[in-house]
PDB file of C-alpha atoms in Angstrom:
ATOM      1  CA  UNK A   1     -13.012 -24.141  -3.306  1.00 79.00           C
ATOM      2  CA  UNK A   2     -10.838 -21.923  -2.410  1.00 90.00           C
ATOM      3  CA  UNK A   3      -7.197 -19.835  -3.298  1.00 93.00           C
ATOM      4  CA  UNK A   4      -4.377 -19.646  -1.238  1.00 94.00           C
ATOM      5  CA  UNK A   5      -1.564 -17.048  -1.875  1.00 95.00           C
ATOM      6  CA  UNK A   6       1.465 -17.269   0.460  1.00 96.00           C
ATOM      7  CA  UNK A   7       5.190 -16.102   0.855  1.00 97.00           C
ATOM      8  CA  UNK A   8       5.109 -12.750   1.235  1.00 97.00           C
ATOM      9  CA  UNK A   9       7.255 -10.877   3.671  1.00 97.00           C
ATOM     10  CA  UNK A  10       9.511  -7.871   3.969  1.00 98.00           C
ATOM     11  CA  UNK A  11      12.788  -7.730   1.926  1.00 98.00           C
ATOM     12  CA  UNK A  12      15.814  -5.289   1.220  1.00 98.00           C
ATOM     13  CA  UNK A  13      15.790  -3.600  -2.223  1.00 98.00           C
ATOM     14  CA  UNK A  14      17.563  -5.855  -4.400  1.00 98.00           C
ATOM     15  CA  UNK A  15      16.008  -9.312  -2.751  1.00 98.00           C
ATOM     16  CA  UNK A  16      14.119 -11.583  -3.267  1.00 98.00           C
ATOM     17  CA  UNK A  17      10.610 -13.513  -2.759  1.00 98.00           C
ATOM     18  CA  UNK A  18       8.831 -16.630  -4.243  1.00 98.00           C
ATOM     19  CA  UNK A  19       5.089 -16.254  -3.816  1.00 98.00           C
ATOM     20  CA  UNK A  20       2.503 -19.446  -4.387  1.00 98.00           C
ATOM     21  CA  UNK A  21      -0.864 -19.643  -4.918  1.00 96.00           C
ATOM     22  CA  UNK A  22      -2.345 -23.152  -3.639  1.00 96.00           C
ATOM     23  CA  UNK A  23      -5.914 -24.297  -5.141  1.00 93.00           C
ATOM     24  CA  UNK A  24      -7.492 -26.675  -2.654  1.00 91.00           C
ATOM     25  CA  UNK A  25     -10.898 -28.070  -3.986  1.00 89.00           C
ATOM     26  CA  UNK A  26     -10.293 -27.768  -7.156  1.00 86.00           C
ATOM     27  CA  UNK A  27      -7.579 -28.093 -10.101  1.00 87.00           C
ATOM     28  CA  UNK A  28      -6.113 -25.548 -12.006  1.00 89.00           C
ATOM     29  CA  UNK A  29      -5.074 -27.480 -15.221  1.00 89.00           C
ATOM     30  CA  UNK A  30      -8.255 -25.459 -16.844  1.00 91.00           C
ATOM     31  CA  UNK A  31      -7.542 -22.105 -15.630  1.00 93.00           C
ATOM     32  CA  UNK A  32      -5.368 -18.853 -16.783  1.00 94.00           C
ATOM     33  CA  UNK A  33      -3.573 -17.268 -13.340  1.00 96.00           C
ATOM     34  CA  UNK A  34      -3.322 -13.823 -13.236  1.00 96.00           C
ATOM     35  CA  UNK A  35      -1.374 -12.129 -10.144  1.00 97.00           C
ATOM     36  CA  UNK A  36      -2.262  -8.621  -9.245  1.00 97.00           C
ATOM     37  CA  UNK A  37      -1.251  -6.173  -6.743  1.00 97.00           C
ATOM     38  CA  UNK A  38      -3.025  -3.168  -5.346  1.00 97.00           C
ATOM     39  CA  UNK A  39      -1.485  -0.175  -2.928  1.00 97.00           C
ATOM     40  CA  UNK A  40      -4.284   1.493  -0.719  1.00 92.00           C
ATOM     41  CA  UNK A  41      -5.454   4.241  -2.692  1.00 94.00           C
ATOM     42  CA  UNK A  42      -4.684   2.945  -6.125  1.00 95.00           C
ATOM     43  CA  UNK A  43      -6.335   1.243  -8.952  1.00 94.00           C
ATOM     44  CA  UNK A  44      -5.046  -2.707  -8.856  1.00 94.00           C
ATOM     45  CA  UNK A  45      -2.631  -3.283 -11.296  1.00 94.00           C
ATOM     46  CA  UNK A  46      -2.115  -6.571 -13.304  1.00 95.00           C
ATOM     47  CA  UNK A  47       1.552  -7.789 -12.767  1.00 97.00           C
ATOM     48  CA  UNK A  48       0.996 -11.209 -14.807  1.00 97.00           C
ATOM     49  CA  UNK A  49      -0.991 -13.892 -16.060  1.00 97.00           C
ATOM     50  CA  UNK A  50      -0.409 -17.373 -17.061  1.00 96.00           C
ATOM     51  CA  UNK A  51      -2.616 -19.334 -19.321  1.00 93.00           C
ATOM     52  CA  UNK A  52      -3.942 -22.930 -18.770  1.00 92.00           C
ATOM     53  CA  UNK A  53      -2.091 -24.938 -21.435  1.00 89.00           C
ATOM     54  CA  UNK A  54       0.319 -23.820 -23.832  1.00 90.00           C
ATOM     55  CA  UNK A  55       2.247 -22.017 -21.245  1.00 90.00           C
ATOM     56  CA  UNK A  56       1.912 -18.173 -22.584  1.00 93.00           C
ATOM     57  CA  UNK A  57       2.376 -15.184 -20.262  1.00 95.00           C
ATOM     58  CA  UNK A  58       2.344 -11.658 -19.961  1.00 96.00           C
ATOM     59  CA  UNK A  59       4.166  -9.386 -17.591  1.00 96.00           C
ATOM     60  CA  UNK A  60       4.021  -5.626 -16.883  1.00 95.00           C
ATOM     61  CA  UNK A  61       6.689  -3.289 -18.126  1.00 95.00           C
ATOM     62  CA  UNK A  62       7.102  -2.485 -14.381  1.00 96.00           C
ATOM     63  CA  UNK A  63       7.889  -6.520 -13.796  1.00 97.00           C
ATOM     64  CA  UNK A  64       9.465  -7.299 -16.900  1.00 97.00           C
ATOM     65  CA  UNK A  65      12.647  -9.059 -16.715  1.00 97.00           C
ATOM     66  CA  UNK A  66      12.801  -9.158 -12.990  1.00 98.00           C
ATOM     67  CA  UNK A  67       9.527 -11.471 -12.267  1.00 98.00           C
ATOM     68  CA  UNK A  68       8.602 -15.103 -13.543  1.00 98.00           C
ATOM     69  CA  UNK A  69       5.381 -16.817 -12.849  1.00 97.00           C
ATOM     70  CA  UNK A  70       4.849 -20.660 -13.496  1.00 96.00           C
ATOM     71  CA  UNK A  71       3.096 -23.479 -12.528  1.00 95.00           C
ATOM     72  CA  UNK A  72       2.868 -27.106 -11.550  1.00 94.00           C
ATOM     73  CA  UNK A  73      -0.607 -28.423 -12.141  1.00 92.00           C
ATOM     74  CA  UNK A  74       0.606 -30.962 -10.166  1.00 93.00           C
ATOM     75  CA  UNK A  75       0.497 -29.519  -7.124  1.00 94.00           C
ATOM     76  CA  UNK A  76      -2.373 -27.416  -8.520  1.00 93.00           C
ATOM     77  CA  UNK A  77      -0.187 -24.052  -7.739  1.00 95.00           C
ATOM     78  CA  UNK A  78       1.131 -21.467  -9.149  1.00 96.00           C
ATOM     79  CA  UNK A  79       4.698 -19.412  -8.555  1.00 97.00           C
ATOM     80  CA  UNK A  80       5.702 -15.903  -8.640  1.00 98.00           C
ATOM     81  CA  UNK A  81       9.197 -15.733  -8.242  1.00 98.00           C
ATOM     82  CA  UNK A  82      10.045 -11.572  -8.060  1.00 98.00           C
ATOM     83  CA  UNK A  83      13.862 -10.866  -7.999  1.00 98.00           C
ATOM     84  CA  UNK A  84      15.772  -7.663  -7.856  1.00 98.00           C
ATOM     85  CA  UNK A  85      12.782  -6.251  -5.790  1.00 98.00           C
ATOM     86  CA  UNK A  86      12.295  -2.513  -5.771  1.00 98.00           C
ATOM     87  CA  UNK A  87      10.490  -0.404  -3.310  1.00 97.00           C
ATOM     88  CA  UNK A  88       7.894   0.683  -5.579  1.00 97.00           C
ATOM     89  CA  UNK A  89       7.011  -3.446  -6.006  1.00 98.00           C
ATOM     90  CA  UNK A  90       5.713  -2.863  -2.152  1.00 98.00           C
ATOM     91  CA  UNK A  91       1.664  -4.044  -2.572  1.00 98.00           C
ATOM     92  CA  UNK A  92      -0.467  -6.720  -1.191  1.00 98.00           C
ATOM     93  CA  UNK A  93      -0.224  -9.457  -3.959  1.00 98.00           C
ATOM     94  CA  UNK A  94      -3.527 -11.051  -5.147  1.00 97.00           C
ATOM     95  CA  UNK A  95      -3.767 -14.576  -7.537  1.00 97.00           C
ATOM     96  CA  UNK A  96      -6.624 -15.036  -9.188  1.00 96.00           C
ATOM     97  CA  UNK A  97      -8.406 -17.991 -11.803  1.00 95.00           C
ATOM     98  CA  UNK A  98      -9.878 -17.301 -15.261  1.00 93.00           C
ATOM     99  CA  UNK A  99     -11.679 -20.238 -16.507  1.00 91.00           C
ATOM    100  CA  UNK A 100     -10.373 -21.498 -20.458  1.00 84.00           C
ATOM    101  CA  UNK A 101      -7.911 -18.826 -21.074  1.00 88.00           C
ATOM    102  CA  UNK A 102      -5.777 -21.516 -23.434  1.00 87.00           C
ATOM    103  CA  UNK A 103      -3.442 -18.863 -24.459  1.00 88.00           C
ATOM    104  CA  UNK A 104      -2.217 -15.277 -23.545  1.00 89.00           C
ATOM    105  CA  UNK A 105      -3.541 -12.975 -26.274  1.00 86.00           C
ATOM    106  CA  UNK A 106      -0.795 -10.272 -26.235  1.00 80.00           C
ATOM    107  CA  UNK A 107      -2.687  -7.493 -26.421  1.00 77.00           C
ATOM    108  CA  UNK A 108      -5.205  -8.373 -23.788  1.00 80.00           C
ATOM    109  CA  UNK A 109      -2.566  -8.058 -21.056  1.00 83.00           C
ATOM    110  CA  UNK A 110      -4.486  -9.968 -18.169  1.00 90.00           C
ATOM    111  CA  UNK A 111      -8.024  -8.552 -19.054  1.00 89.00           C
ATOM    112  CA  UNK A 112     -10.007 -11.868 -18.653  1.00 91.00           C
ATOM    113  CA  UNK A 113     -12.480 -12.238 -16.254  1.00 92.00           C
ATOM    114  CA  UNK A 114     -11.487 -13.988 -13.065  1.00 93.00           C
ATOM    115  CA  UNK A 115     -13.628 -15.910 -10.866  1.00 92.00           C
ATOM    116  CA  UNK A 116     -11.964 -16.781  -7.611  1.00 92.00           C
ATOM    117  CA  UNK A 117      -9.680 -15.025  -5.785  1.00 94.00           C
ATOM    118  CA  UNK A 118      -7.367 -15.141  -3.020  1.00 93.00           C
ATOM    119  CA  UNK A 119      -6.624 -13.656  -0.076  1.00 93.00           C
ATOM    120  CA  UNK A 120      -3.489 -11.762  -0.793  1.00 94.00           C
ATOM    121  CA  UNK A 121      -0.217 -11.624   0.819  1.00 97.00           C
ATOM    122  CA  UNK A 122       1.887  -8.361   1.762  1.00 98.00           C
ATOM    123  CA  UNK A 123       5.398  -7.732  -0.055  1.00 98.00           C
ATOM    124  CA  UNK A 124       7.348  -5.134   1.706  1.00 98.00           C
ATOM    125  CA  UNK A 125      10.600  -3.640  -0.384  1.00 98.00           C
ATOM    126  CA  UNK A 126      12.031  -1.849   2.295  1.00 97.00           C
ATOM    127  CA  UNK A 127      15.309  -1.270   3.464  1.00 95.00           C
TER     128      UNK A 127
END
């Protein structure tokens, strides 16, 4: 069982990324993604979440507008597709399951309780 996050990299402000988080022993038709981000020294922050069937999400204030997660069960992975990238988006970039999270409460923001995690993957904003 495990979680895969991938496609990080180091981009100009203003760019571009697509990251993807690959499930590999297990499906994620059943489970809310949440993708977080954490600088050294600072709390983790919640960027945004996706729930397991009716397609709901959440995104930060900081993210709004500029990211958009999805998914294709299919391929049991999920997508975080971060445009007009800004210096201050500069984190390592976590994904992360929470099991029967049918639907994004709105004022839960990504507040479930996740069970596996992956790896993370570095996203550099710098010019």
């Amino acid at each position: 069982v495990q979680l895969q996050a991938s496609g990080g990299g180091l981009v100009q402000p203003g760019g571009s990324l697509r990251l993807s988080c690959a499930a590999s022993g297990f499906t994620l038709d059943y489970y809310a993604i949440g993708w977080f981000r954490q600088v050294p020294g600072k709390e983790r922050e919640g960027v945004t979440c996706i729930s397991s069937s009716d397609g709901s999400t959440y995104y930060a204030d900081s993210v709004k507008g500029r990211f958009t997660i999805s998914r294709d069960n299919a391929k049991s992975t999920v997508y975080l597709q971060m445009n007009s990238l800004k210096p201050e988006d500069t984190a390592v970039y976590y994904c992360a399951t929470a099991p029967s999270v049918s639907t994004i409460v709105p004022g839960a923001a990504c507040s479930y309780e996740y069970d596996y995690w992956g790896q993370g993957t570095q996203v550099t904003v710098s010019s």
